[in-house]
């Protein structure tokens, strides 16, 4: 199925070859982490993978537009570190489609925040640039400043799942104004990539502690495999 119009592809500077290499995630997917199921189990299929059933994330549900692989990574890095802002509306359109069940239920949309020093060096928060047009498209309130990253954490790259959790365990906080904005509401948290879920988990815990009713997650890309149960 086509995931965007040819003019959108051209506006983002994508060749037909680059476009064709992106592996979009189609139903059925795990409702808890967004990973694709290999087979459609039909009417009696479980909505969640074994790990999400046994150990649910702090965020309630997740969706991803595509698989995180060499093709999608190249696009995301061009956006994230190459300052190619034309990808933001394209990624937002992908999420408008992939996360439709989540946007239908949410009261507001917010991005995973960057620490202030990293924001200065990068000059923009890639999650916010995706979340803003998404919120506009689905007619939901955009909350860019409700959640803040209060500590500048190390990069998550190369860390184990446990290392990633420890790295961001106390990194996020909700501002006083943010607490008033999120209280009693179902929120959609937006980020570019989902790997272990540690960052989104830490954000969701902070938002829930501040009184959010529930937090869902939408990401542009996620690793292909579903979570695995610890042995």
Short mmCIF file of C-alpha atoms in Angstrom, two decimals:
data_model
loop_
_atom_site.label_atom_id
_atom_site.label_comp_id
_atom_site.label_asym_id
_atom_site.label_seq_id
_atom_site.Cartn_x
_atom_site.Cartn_y
_atom_site.Cartn_z
CA UNK A 1 0.00 0.00 0.00
CA UNK A 2 1.27 3.49 -0.78
CA UNK A 3 2.24 5.35 2.36
CA UNK A 4 2.44 8.83 0.88
CA UNK A 5 1.93 10.68 -2.31
CA UNK A 6 4.75 11.00 -4.87
CA UNK A 7 4.90 14.76 -4.30
CA UNK A 8 5.60 14.19 -0.59
CA UNK A 9 8.37 11.79 -1.50
CA UNK A 10 9.86 14.38 -3.83
CA UNK A 11 9.52 17.17 -1.25
CA UNK A 12 11.55 15.11 1.19
CA UNK A 13 14.25 14.56 -1.43
CA UNK A 14 13.71 10.80 -1.55
CA UNK A 15 14.49 8.76 -4.61
CA UNK A 16 12.13 5.98 -5.60
CA UNK A 17 14.81 3.49 -4.64
CA UNK A 18 15.25 4.93 -1.13
CA UNK A 19 11.48 4.95 -0.69
CA UNK A 20 11.10 1.34 -1.80
CA UNK A 21 13.62 0.14 0.77
CA UNK A 22 11.61 1.37 3.77
CA UNK A 23 9.82 -1.54 5.46
CA UNK A 24 6.51 -0.18 6.73
CA UNK A 25 4.82 -1.99 9.60
CA UNK A 26 1.35 -3.28 8.82
CA UNK A 27 -1.19 -4.97 11.07
CA UNK A 28 -1.03 -7.28 12.88
CA UNK A 29 1.32 -5.66 15.39
CA UNK A 30 1.69 -6.04 19.14
CA UNK A 31 -0.57 -3.51 20.83
CA UNK A 32 1.93 -3.07 23.65
CA UNK A 33 5.25 -2.49 21.85
CA UNK A 34 4.30 -2.11 18.18
CA UNK A 35 6.42 -5.01 16.92
CA UNK A 36 5.06 -6.79 13.87
CA UNK A 37 3.68 -10.30 14.24
CA UNK A 38 4.92 -12.77 11.66
CA UNK A 39 1.48 -14.30 11.17
CA UNK A 40 -2.07 -13.06 11.44
CA UNK A 41 -3.73 -15.27 14.02
CA UNK A 42 -7.21 -14.18 13.02
CA UNK A 43 -10.08 -13.48 15.37
CA UNK A 44 -8.55 -15.45 18.24
CA UNK A 45 -5.04 -13.95 18.09
CA UNK A 46 -3.58 -12.37 21.19
CA UNK A 47 -3.25 -8.57 20.87
CA UNK A 48 0.15 -8.51 22.61
CA UNK A 49 3.42 -10.36 22.36
CA UNK A 50 4.41 -12.69 25.21
CA UNK A 51 6.75 -10.14 26.82
CA UNK A 52 4.17 -7.34 26.78
CA UNK A 53 1.58 -9.69 28.26
CA UNK A 54 3.92 -10.80 31.05
CA UNK A 55 5.66 -7.48 31.70
CA UNK A 56 3.73 -4.51 30.30
CA UNK A 57 5.56 -1.25 29.66
CA UNK A 58 4.63 1.86 31.63
CA UNK A 59 3.25 3.23 28.37
CA UNK A 60 -0.05 1.59 27.53
CA UNK A 61 0.25 1.05 23.78
CA UNK A 62 2.79 1.68 21.01
CA UNK A 63 2.85 2.03 17.25
CA UNK A 64 5.71 2.49 14.78
CA UNK A 65 5.52 3.51 11.15
CA UNK A 66 8.38 1.33 9.92
CA UNK A 67 11.16 -1.08 10.84
CA UNK A 68 14.43 0.43 12.04
CA UNK A 69 17.00 -0.90 9.60
CA UNK A 70 19.67 0.48 7.27
CA UNK A 71 17.12 2.15 5.02
CA UNK A 72 15.08 3.95 7.69
CA UNK A 73 18.18 4.71 9.76
CA UNK A 74 19.68 6.62 6.83
CA UNK A 75 16.56 8.79 6.55
CA UNK A 76 16.32 9.41 10.29
CA UNK A 77 20.00 10.36 10.54
CA UNK A 78 19.63 12.80 7.66
CA UNK A 79 16.81 14.44 9.61
CA UNK A 80 18.35 14.19 13.07
CA UNK A 81 21.96 15.13 12.37
CA UNK A 82 21.88 16.44 8.80
CA UNK A 83 19.43 19.25 9.62
CA UNK A 84 17.11 18.18 6.80
CA UNK A 85 13.85 19.49 8.21
CA UNK A 86 11.80 18.40 5.21
CA UNK A 87 11.55 14.96 6.80
CA UNK A 88 9.51 16.22 9.80
CA UNK A 89 6.14 16.58 8.00
CA UNK A 90 6.77 13.36 6.10
CA UNK A 91 7.40 11.39 9.31
CA UNK A 92 4.35 13.04 10.90
CA UNK A 93 2.20 11.81 8.00
CA UNK A 94 3.58 8.31 8.47
CA UNK A 95 2.62 8.43 12.15
CA UNK A 96 -0.80 9.87 11.41
CA UNK A 97 -1.47 6.62 9.56
CA UNK A 98 0.41 4.13 11.73
CA UNK A 99 -0.75 5.54 15.08
CA UNK A 100 -4.35 6.26 14.09
CA UNK A 101 -5.79 4.10 16.91
CA UNK A 102 -3.70 6.09 19.41
CA UNK A 103 -4.35 9.58 18.07
CA UNK A 104 -8.08 8.83 18.06
CA UNK A 105 -7.98 8.27 21.83
CA UNK A 106 -5.44 10.84 22.98
CA UNK A 107 -6.14 14.26 24.46
CA UNK A 108 -2.74 15.79 23.72
CA UNK A 109 0.55 15.07 21.92
CA UNK A 110 4.02 15.68 23.34
CA UNK A 111 7.60 14.89 22.33
CA UNK A 112 10.36 13.08 24.16
CA UNK A 113 12.46 16.07 25.27
CA UNK A 114 16.13 16.83 24.74
CA UNK A 115 18.39 18.20 27.45
CA UNK A 116 18.99 21.93 27.06
CA UNK A 117 22.67 21.58 26.22
CA UNK A 118 21.98 18.98 23.54
CA UNK A 119 19.20 21.17 22.17
CA UNK A 120 21.67 24.04 21.86
CA UNK A 121 24.17 21.91 19.97
CA UNK A 122 21.59 20.29 17.67
CA UNK A 123 19.40 23.42 17.42
CA UNK A 124 16.14 21.46 17.31
CA UNK A 125 14.41 18.55 19.00
CA UNK A 126 13.66 16.01 16.30
CA UNK A 127 10.79 14.47 18.30
CA UNK A 128 9.14 17.88 18.71
CA UNK A 129 9.45 18.64 15.00
CA UNK A 130 7.52 15.43 14.26
CA UNK A 131 5.01 15.77 17.11
CA UNK A 132 4.00 19.35 16.21
CA UNK A 133 2.60 18.65 12.72
CA UNK A 134 1.13 15.36 13.94
CA UNK A 135 -0.82 17.16 16.69
CA UNK A 136 -2.02 19.72 14.14
CA UNK A 137 -3.10 17.01 11.68
CA UNK A 138 -5.16 15.12 14.26
CA UNK A 139 -6.49 18.27 15.97
CA UNK A 140 -4.99 17.60 19.38
CA UNK A 141 -3.24 19.94 21.81
CA UNK A 142 0.54 20.05 21.46
CA UNK A 143 2.47 20.14 24.75
CA UNK A 144 6.12 20.85 23.83
CA UNK A 145 7.27 21.91 27.31
CA UNK A 146 5.27 19.77 29.74
CA UNK A 147 8.02 17.15 30.02
CA UNK A 148 11.70 18.08 30.43
CA UNK A 149 14.96 16.17 30.48
CA UNK A 150 16.62 17.35 33.66
CA UNK A 151 19.91 15.47 33.34
CA UNK A 152 22.14 15.19 30.30
CA UNK A 153 22.42 11.43 29.91
CA UNK A 154 25.00 9.50 27.94
CA UNK A 155 24.00 8.24 24.52
CA UNK A 156 21.88 5.09 24.67
CA UNK A 157 23.84 3.60 21.76
CA UNK A 158 25.83 0.50 22.64
CA UNK A 159 24.23 0.03 26.06
CA UNK A 160 22.49 -3.13 27.20
CA UNK A 161 18.77 -3.04 27.96
CA UNK A 162 19.56 -2.75 31.67
CA UNK A 163 22.17 -0.08 30.98
CA UNK A 164 19.66 1.94 28.98
CA UNK A 165 17.11 1.77 31.81
CA UNK A 166 19.66 2.90 34.38
CA UNK A 167 20.90 5.67 32.11
CA UNK A 168 17.50 7.38 31.90
CA UNK A 169 15.89 6.20 35.14
CA UNK A 170 15.57 9.68 36.70
CA UNK A 171 16.28 11.79 33.64
CA UNK A 172 12.79 13.17 33.02
CA UNK A 173 10.45 15.41 34.99
CA UNK A 174 7.13 17.16 34.48
CA UNK A 175 7.11 20.91 35.05
CA UNK A 176 4.50 22.46 37.40
CA UNK A 177 2.66 23.91 34.40
CA UNK A 178 3.04 20.58 32.65
CA UNK A 179 1.46 18.75 35.58
CA UNK A 180 -1.64 20.90 35.24
CA UNK A 181 -1.72 20.25 31.49
CA UNK A 182 -1.38 16.45 31.71
CA UNK A 183 -3.49 15.71 34.78
CA UNK A 184 -6.27 13.23 34.04
CA UNK A 185 -5.51 13.12 30.32
CA UNK A 186 -4.48 10.40 27.90
CA UNK A 187 -1.24 11.44 26.21
CA UNK A 188 0.56 10.45 23.03
CA UNK A 189 4.33 10.54 23.40
CA UNK A 190 6.31 10.91 20.16
CA UNK A 191 9.91 9.91 19.40
CA UNK A 192 11.97 8.97 16.37
CA UNK A 193 13.20 5.45 17.27
CA UNK A 194 12.21 2.67 19.67
CA UNK A 195 14.78 0.04 20.63
CA UNK A 196 14.42 -1.31 24.18
CA UNK A 197 11.80 1.25 25.20
CA UNK A 198 13.85 2.52 28.14
CA UNK A 199 13.57 6.21 27.25
CA UNK A 200 9.84 6.06 26.54
CA UNK A 201 9.35 4.04 29.71
CA UNK A 202 11.09 6.69 31.82
CA UNK A 203 9.03 9.45 30.17
CA UNK A 204 5.79 7.56 30.72
CA UNK A 205 6.56 6.96 34.38
CA UNK A 206 7.21 10.66 34.94
CA UNK A 207 3.96 11.61 33.20
CA UNK A 208 1.91 9.03 35.08
CA UNK A 209 3.41 10.17 38.38
CA UNK A 210 2.31 13.70 37.48
CA UNK A 211 -1.28 12.53 37.08
CA UNK A 212 -1.64 11.54 33.43
CA UNK A 213 -4.43 9.00 32.94
CA UNK A 214 -2.43 6.97 30.41
CA UNK A 215 0.48 7.37 28.00
CA UNK A 216 0.73 5.85 24.52
CA UNK A 217 3.79 5.93 22.28
CA UNK A 218 4.25 6.64 18.56
CA UNK A 219 7.66 6.35 16.88
CA UNK A 220 8.84 6.65 13.32
CA UNK A 221 10.81 3.39 13.45
CA UNK A 222 11.35 0.49 15.81
CA UNK A 223 13.69 -2.48 15.84
CA UNK A 224 12.22 -5.42 13.99
CA UNK A 225 11.98 -7.98 16.76
CA UNK A 226 9.49 -8.01 19.58
CA UNK A 227 10.60 -7.95 23.18
CA UNK A 228 11.87 -11.16 24.72
CA UNK A 229 11.16 -12.46 28.17
CA UNK A 230 14.14 -12.48 30.55
CA UNK A 231 15.63 -15.91 31.16
#
